[in-house]
XYZ file of C-alpha atoms in Angstrom:
407
model
C -14.987 28.058 1.948
C -11.637 29.930 2.259
C -8.622 28.202 0.531
C -5.509 29.507 2.170
C -3.289 28.789 -0.868
C -3.417 26.483 -4.136
C -2.342 23.037 -3.158
C 1.145 21.753 -4.484
C 2.659 18.364 -4.179
C 5.528 19.729 -2.244
C 3.084 22.110 -0.141
C 0.538 19.729 0.879
C 2.956 18.056 3.289
C 3.484 20.917 5.532
C 0.742 23.607 4.733
C -2.948 23.315 5.368
C -5.361 23.953 2.424
C -8.062 24.979 4.844
C -7.609 26.028 8.491
C -9.093 23.962 11.385
C -11.330 26.656 12.289
C -12.478 26.977 8.686
C -13.251 23.339 8.363
C -15.274 23.617 11.679
C -17.563 26.150 10.349
C -18.420 24.030 7.181
C -20.737 20.956 7.130
C -19.282 18.310 5.196
C -20.961 15.469 3.553
C -17.913 13.151 4.241
C -14.859 13.780 6.389
C -12.036 11.343 5.667
C -9.379 10.784 8.439
C -6.195 9.489 6.888
C -4.380 10.683 3.642
C -2.763 7.444 2.797
C -3.395 5.402 -0.218
C -6.924 3.966 1.152
C -7.909 7.509 2.727
C -6.925 9.439 -0.322
C -8.645 7.020 -2.883
C -11.802 6.855 -0.662
C -12.043 10.628 -0.609
C -11.417 10.909 -4.295
C -14.285 8.233 -4.925
C -16.625 10.109 -2.832
C -15.780 13.440 -4.438
C -16.317 12.020 -7.946
C -19.730 10.828 -6.890
C -20.732 14.592 -5.880
C -20.114 14.576 -2.116
C -18.491 17.398 -0.348
C -15.554 16.149 1.145
C -12.801 16.960 3.673
C -9.599 14.821 3.798
C -7.694 15.229 7.063
C -4.138 13.936 8.002
C -1.910 14.643 11.052
C 1.376 14.929 9.020
C 0.443 15.075 5.322
C -0.307 12.612 2.343
C 1.955 9.674 2.471
C 4.287 11.289 4.992
C 7.559 9.626 5.969
C 6.177 7.306 8.743
C 2.848 6.277 6.985
C 2.320 2.753 5.369
C 1.904 4.539 2.051
C 5.217 6.468 2.348
C 8.491 5.611 0.897
C 9.674 5.317 -2.848
C 8.027 2.397 -4.432
C 5.507 -0.582 -4.268
C 4.982 -3.677 -6.285
C 1.816 -3.956 -8.232
C 0.968 -7.431 -9.263
C -2.147 -9.783 -9.752
C -0.977 -13.169 -8.605
C -2.749 -14.106 -5.338
C -3.306 -17.691 -5.531
C -6.455 -19.542 -6.877
C -8.775 -17.038 -4.976
C -8.932 -14.113 -7.413
C -10.600 -11.417 -5.186
C -7.219 -9.437 -4.817
C -6.293 -10.270 -8.435
C -9.415 -8.537 -9.784
C -8.724 -5.538 -7.376
C -5.325 -5.321 -8.564
C -6.162 -5.173 -12.064
C -8.942 -2.786 -11.645
C -6.714 -0.444 -9.621
C -3.730 -0.571 -12.094
C -6.210 1.259 -14.482
C -6.605 4.018 -12.166
C -2.726 4.264 -11.325
C -1.900 4.411 -15.022
C -4.428 7.155 -15.534
C -2.821 9.202 -12.533
C 0.348 8.285 -14.089
C -0.609 9.798 -17.462
C -1.888 12.995 -15.824
C 1.266 13.441 -13.470
C 4.032 15.304 -14.325
C 6.434 12.353 -13.406
C 5.742 8.777 -13.585
C 3.690 6.877 -10.960
C 3.563 3.552 -12.562
C 6.623 1.744 -14.197
C 5.720 -1.112 -16.401
C 8.809 -2.907 -15.598
C 6.831 -6.509 -14.817
C 6.781 -8.630 -11.992
C 8.716 -11.990 -11.685
C 7.863 -14.617 -8.980
C 9.959 -17.655 -8.752
C 9.693 -20.763 -7.001
C 11.795 -23.852 -5.844
C 8.674 -26.421 -6.357
C 5.356 -26.879 -7.572
C 2.914 -25.295 -5.245
C -0.588 -24.486 -4.788
C -0.021 -20.626 -4.652
C 1.846 -20.413 -8.014
C -0.457 -22.957 -9.719
C -3.562 -21.132 -8.465
C -2.303 -17.824 -9.294
C -1.482 -18.981 -12.768
C -4.876 -20.321 -13.379
C -6.787 -17.145 -11.990
C -4.765 -14.990 -14.115
C -5.412 -16.846 -17.290
C -9.111 -16.901 -16.360
C -9.002 -13.191 -15.930
C -7.145 -12.679 -19.127
C -4.102 -11.003 -17.359
C -0.852 -11.765 -19.284
C 1.153 -14.251 -17.501
C 4.128 -16.455 -18.400
C 5.311 -19.700 -17.083
C 9.360 -19.747 -17.548
C 11.579 -22.599 -17.321
C 15.167 -22.360 -15.677
C 16.957 -22.198 -18.636
C 14.959 -19.410 -20.075
C 15.053 -17.563 -16.939
C 18.861 -17.556 -17.066
C 18.748 -16.232 -20.671
C 16.317 -13.309 -20.104
C 17.796 -12.278 -16.593
C 21.533 -13.138 -16.535
C 21.942 -10.751 -13.705
C 19.924 -13.153 -11.430
C 21.315 -16.438 -10.316
C 18.576 -18.905 -10.291
C 19.946 -21.787 -8.344
C 17.367 -23.566 -6.619
C 14.577 -22.220 -8.951
C 12.304 -24.843 -10.538
C 10.238 -22.122 -12.520
C 9.249 -18.481 -12.658
C 6.008 -16.720 -13.393
C 6.089 -13.435 -15.079
C 3.372 -10.642 -15.013
C 4.703 -8.305 -17.830
C 1.708 -5.779 -17.696
C 2.466 -5.174 -14.112
C 5.552 -3.419 -12.307
C 6.070 -0.671 -9.849
C 4.233 2.259 -8.291
C 5.878 5.336 -6.965
C 4.238 5.483 -3.649
C 4.482 8.864 -2.111
C 4.638 10.638 -5.393
C 1.250 8.673 -6.187
C -0.470 9.561 -3.116
C 0.574 13.405 -3.055
C -0.317 13.683 -6.710
C -3.719 12.110 -6.096
C -4.493 14.560 -3.206
C -3.362 17.515 -5.249
C -5.797 16.637 -7.958
C -8.411 15.735 -5.392
C -7.992 19.334 -4.021
C -7.583 20.969 -7.464
C -10.970 19.312 -8.600
C -13.138 20.545 -5.431
C -12.078 18.449 -2.561
C -10.921 20.040 0.749
C -7.700 18.966 2.659
C -6.771 19.794 6.365
C -3.620 18.902 8.230
C -4.654 18.258 11.637
C -4.716 15.528 14.448
C -7.844 14.031 15.167
C -8.506 12.894 18.976
C -10.000 9.329 19.446
C -13.773 9.823 19.032
C -15.787 9.433 22.341
C -18.548 6.979 22.891
C -21.891 8.466 21.931
C -24.982 7.173 20.291
C -24.236 8.780 16.946
C -20.906 10.194 15.489
C -21.513 13.673 14.674
C -18.236 15.621 15.125
C -14.530 14.852 15.344
C -12.127 17.032 17.364
C -8.874 18.289 15.771
C -5.708 18.925 18.041
C -6.633 22.641 18.001
C -9.961 21.730 19.760
C -12.107 22.506 16.789
C -14.990 20.516 16.273
C -15.790 19.155 12.724
C -19.172 18.131 11.668
C -20.277 15.672 8.897
C -22.958 13.290 7.613
C -20.449 10.436 7.252
C -17.043 9.854 8.626
C -14.302 7.351 7.112
C -11.184 6.567 9.315
C -8.329 5.182 7.133
C -5.399 5.964 9.462
C -3.133 2.906 8.791
C -1.769 1.792 12.075
C -3.066 4.706 13.938
C -6.537 3.055 13.609
C -5.621 1.052 16.624
C -4.999 4.270 18.807
C -8.031 6.069 17.653
C -10.092 3.053 18.631
C -8.107 1.158 21.161
C -10.895 -1.134 22.640
C -12.525 -1.994 19.218
C -9.294 -2.290 17.000
C -6.401 -2.276 19.364
C -6.458 -6.034 19.825
C -7.048 -6.719 16.169
C -4.479 -4.759 14.374
C -0.644 -5.036 15.003
C 2.069 -3.130 13.340
C 5.273 -4.925 12.661
C 8.662 -3.323 12.010
C 10.088 -3.837 8.414
C 13.390 -3.011 6.897
C 13.855 -1.817 3.453
C 17.347 -1.675 1.951
C 18.544 0.210 -1.292
C 21.992 -0.551 -2.728
C 24.160 1.187 -5.243
C 24.526 -0.828 -8.509
C 27.896 -0.782 -10.220
C 28.628 2.410 -12.177
C 27.331 2.479 -15.571
C 25.861 -0.878 -15.269
C 22.362 -0.879 -16.644
C 21.514 -4.434 -15.847
C 19.735 -3.595 -12.716
C 17.652 -0.843 -14.213
C 13.851 -1.015 -14.877
C 14.347 -1.380 -18.640
C 16.372 -4.754 -18.242
C 15.058 -6.089 -14.708
C 11.676 -6.550 -13.471
C 10.454 -6.299 -9.899
C 10.699 -9.715 -8.395
C 9.393 -11.948 -5.613
C 11.594 -15.023 -4.248
C 9.577 -17.780 -2.778
C 12.734 -20.137 -2.734
C 13.525 -21.433 0.833
C 12.044 -20.392 4.078
C 11.991 -16.690 3.502
C 10.145 -14.594 0.931
C 12.349 -11.822 -0.304
C 11.137 -9.077 -2.909
C 12.672 -6.019 -4.600
C 12.903 -3.591 -7.451
C 15.204 -2.650 -10.122
C 16.848 0.621 -9.686
C 14.074 3.107 -10.316
C 14.922 6.666 -11.221
C 18.367 6.312 -9.861
C 17.423 5.686 -6.225
C 19.074 2.152 -5.953
C 18.455 -1.470 -6.227
C 15.789 -2.133 -3.536
C 15.605 -5.449 -1.356
C 13.541 -6.477 1.515
C 12.582 -9.488 3.688
C 8.752 -9.832 3.596
C 8.580 -11.804 6.870
C 6.629 -9.894 9.578
C 9.219 -8.333 11.949
C 8.762 -7.638 15.527
C 5.622 -5.917 16.814
C 6.459 -2.222 17.674
C 4.934 1.077 18.684
C 5.297 2.742 15.405
C 5.069 6.148 17.164
C 8.131 5.477 19.577
C 10.161 3.142 17.186
C 13.539 4.752 16.006
C 13.790 4.073 12.487
C 17.385 2.549 12.591
C 18.575 -0.331 10.370
C 19.832 -3.237 12.403
C 23.236 -4.724 11.737
C 21.515 -8.183 11.628
C 19.250 -7.090 8.931
C 22.110 -5.754 6.728
C 24.163 -9.042 7.076
C 21.258 -11.151 6.310
C 20.253 -9.230 3.157
C 23.952 -9.085 1.949
C 24.339 -12.754 2.382
C 21.089 -13.353 0.409
C 22.125 -10.849 -2.271
C 25.446 -12.427 -2.732
C 23.914 -15.743 -3.634
C 21.036 -14.367 -5.948
C 22.518 -11.265 -7.227
C 26.288 -11.937 -7.413
C 27.193 -8.588 -9.191
C 25.525 -6.772 -6.090
C 27.398 -8.703 -3.455
C 29.828 -5.844 -2.426
C 27.574 -2.960 -3.442
C 27.368 -0.199 -0.960
C 24.266 0.378 0.916
C 22.922 3.812 -0.303
C 19.745 4.155 1.834
C 17.623 2.252 4.436
C 14.005 2.798 5.443
C 12.032 1.371 8.221
C 8.536 1.118 7.859
C 5.539 -1.129 9.143
C 2.987 -3.434 8.004
C -0.387 -2.774 9.834
C -1.600 -6.276 9.903
C -4.875 -8.004 10.451
C -4.735 -11.453 12.076
C -5.847 -13.082 8.810
C -4.184 -10.711 6.291
C -7.291 -9.264 4.779
C -8.226 -5.683 4.618
C -10.809 -3.781 7.023
C -13.674 -2.300 5.008
C -16.587 -2.263 7.322
C -18.942 0.144 9.457
C -18.311 0.816 12.820
C -20.527 -1.662 15.161
C -22.217 1.246 17.030
C -22.103 4.202 14.178
C -23.837 3.321 10.993
C -22.309 6.554 9.532
C -18.853 5.750 10.153
C -16.672 3.444 8.122
C -13.307 1.916 9.208
C -10.822 1.258 6.407
C -7.310 -0.238 6.832
C -5.088 -3.249 7.840
C -3.326 -3.174 4.616
C -1.229 -5.965 5.986
C 1.844 -5.307 3.630
C 0.183 -5.798 0.294
C -2.515 -3.133 0.381
C -0.936 -0.249 -1.724
C -1.438 -1.667 -5.062
C -5.252 -1.876 -4.479
C -5.918 1.523 -3.010
C -8.262 2.665 -5.791
C -10.086 -0.439 -5.629
C -10.556 -0.230 -1.789
C -11.798 3.244 -2.074
C -14.372 2.354 -4.633
C -15.587 -0.516 -2.374
C -15.688 2.026 0.610
C -17.832 4.414 -1.477
C -19.948 1.574 -2.697
C -20.766 0.746 0.745
C -21.349 4.186 1.929
C -23.505 5.510 -0.958
C -25.101 2.304 -2.374
C -25.355 0.021 0.716
C -23.151 -2.556 -1.480
C -21.987 -5.086 1.024
C -18.134 -5.898 0.438
C -16.698 -9.430 0.496
C -17.135 -10.840 3.956
C -13.262 -11.124 4.120
C -12.999 -7.326 4.756
C -15.496 -7.261 7.820
C -14.566 -6.709 11.287
C -16.062 -10.112 12.406
C -13.248 -11.686 10.463
C -10.455 -9.923 12.213
C -10.450 -12.394 15.116
C -7.036 -12.386 16.656
C -7.079 -16.191 16.906
C -6.733 -16.448 13.151
C -3.150 -16.042 11.606
C -3.222 -16.290 7.861
C -1.274 -14.189 5.529
C -2.575 -13.681 1.791
C 0.567 -12.300 0.468
């Protein structure tokens, strides 16, 4: 197999490691379409198990419009009483820590994650109990102690907080790019190419690139984020909906260290009708904040990614109350991304109903990034060992009459 050049984090996004024509001449054990966090970790898990794997993406690993793109993601284990996602987050954290140790720059920042609530609620109680049972460090913190530990936050209306000190922030784009670079260095292959929607056939034997080359494999994995619905419009189009999400970064006061990762955790605010979340100033990029409410459904291929004045005004108003020292902070950056939601908020990890050699992976629903390594492991277990995933990840549970969020 001819490699056109050695992969680098910077180069992968723009330069194919194998050409489309070369990839078409080879016979692959597995072709994974989509180099976001789910696809990249699935490809890596299959490579580790001795498979000859080609990873394909239309724009590059964790590119600017991908759900795995952007600067940072929270990693936490609190998910209510149902501990499936808690276990997955804990398992995945070990993989991210190892990736971070092996990388030239940090991928995991152990800043901790603080969730705070305005009342006792089943979600908080269940999370606390589940984390204790899994031996994951968690603290319940009363308002007086919250104010002492993090005076830069105004805890008005907060009844208590729950703090997960061993979790924190993941550097998203860097993490995926580093993973793909390692994957290629250790024997995997990467191709930048768009894949056409597979045509109906009795068994999927090939996929076709935008150059017209047909790539053959024994097994196919489609982990294309919101593009899953466009590759499989009849099957997944009605079951996957992408919502527009606005992410804002603000410049903290000059010389003020209170909003850095050494003095402030990642946080989730469950007080009131909306859920806000955010990050300390990671690597001098700015204080990050976002409204977790699902935005309007959009065509992510046509959506101009411009911040709305309404969103900026809403976040400024919120920030003035909860983070008063940031009330007049200048906006330094804004990003528009998307959640690719399932109707019930759970991931999709299931075989195609007609092609037993084809796996569909996606529907991260706004909380998927932290689970990437675990999702890849579940996908590999299904494909190689026939191990059936939890039923919540099946296609059958993605009925559009459901509407439940797990995060």
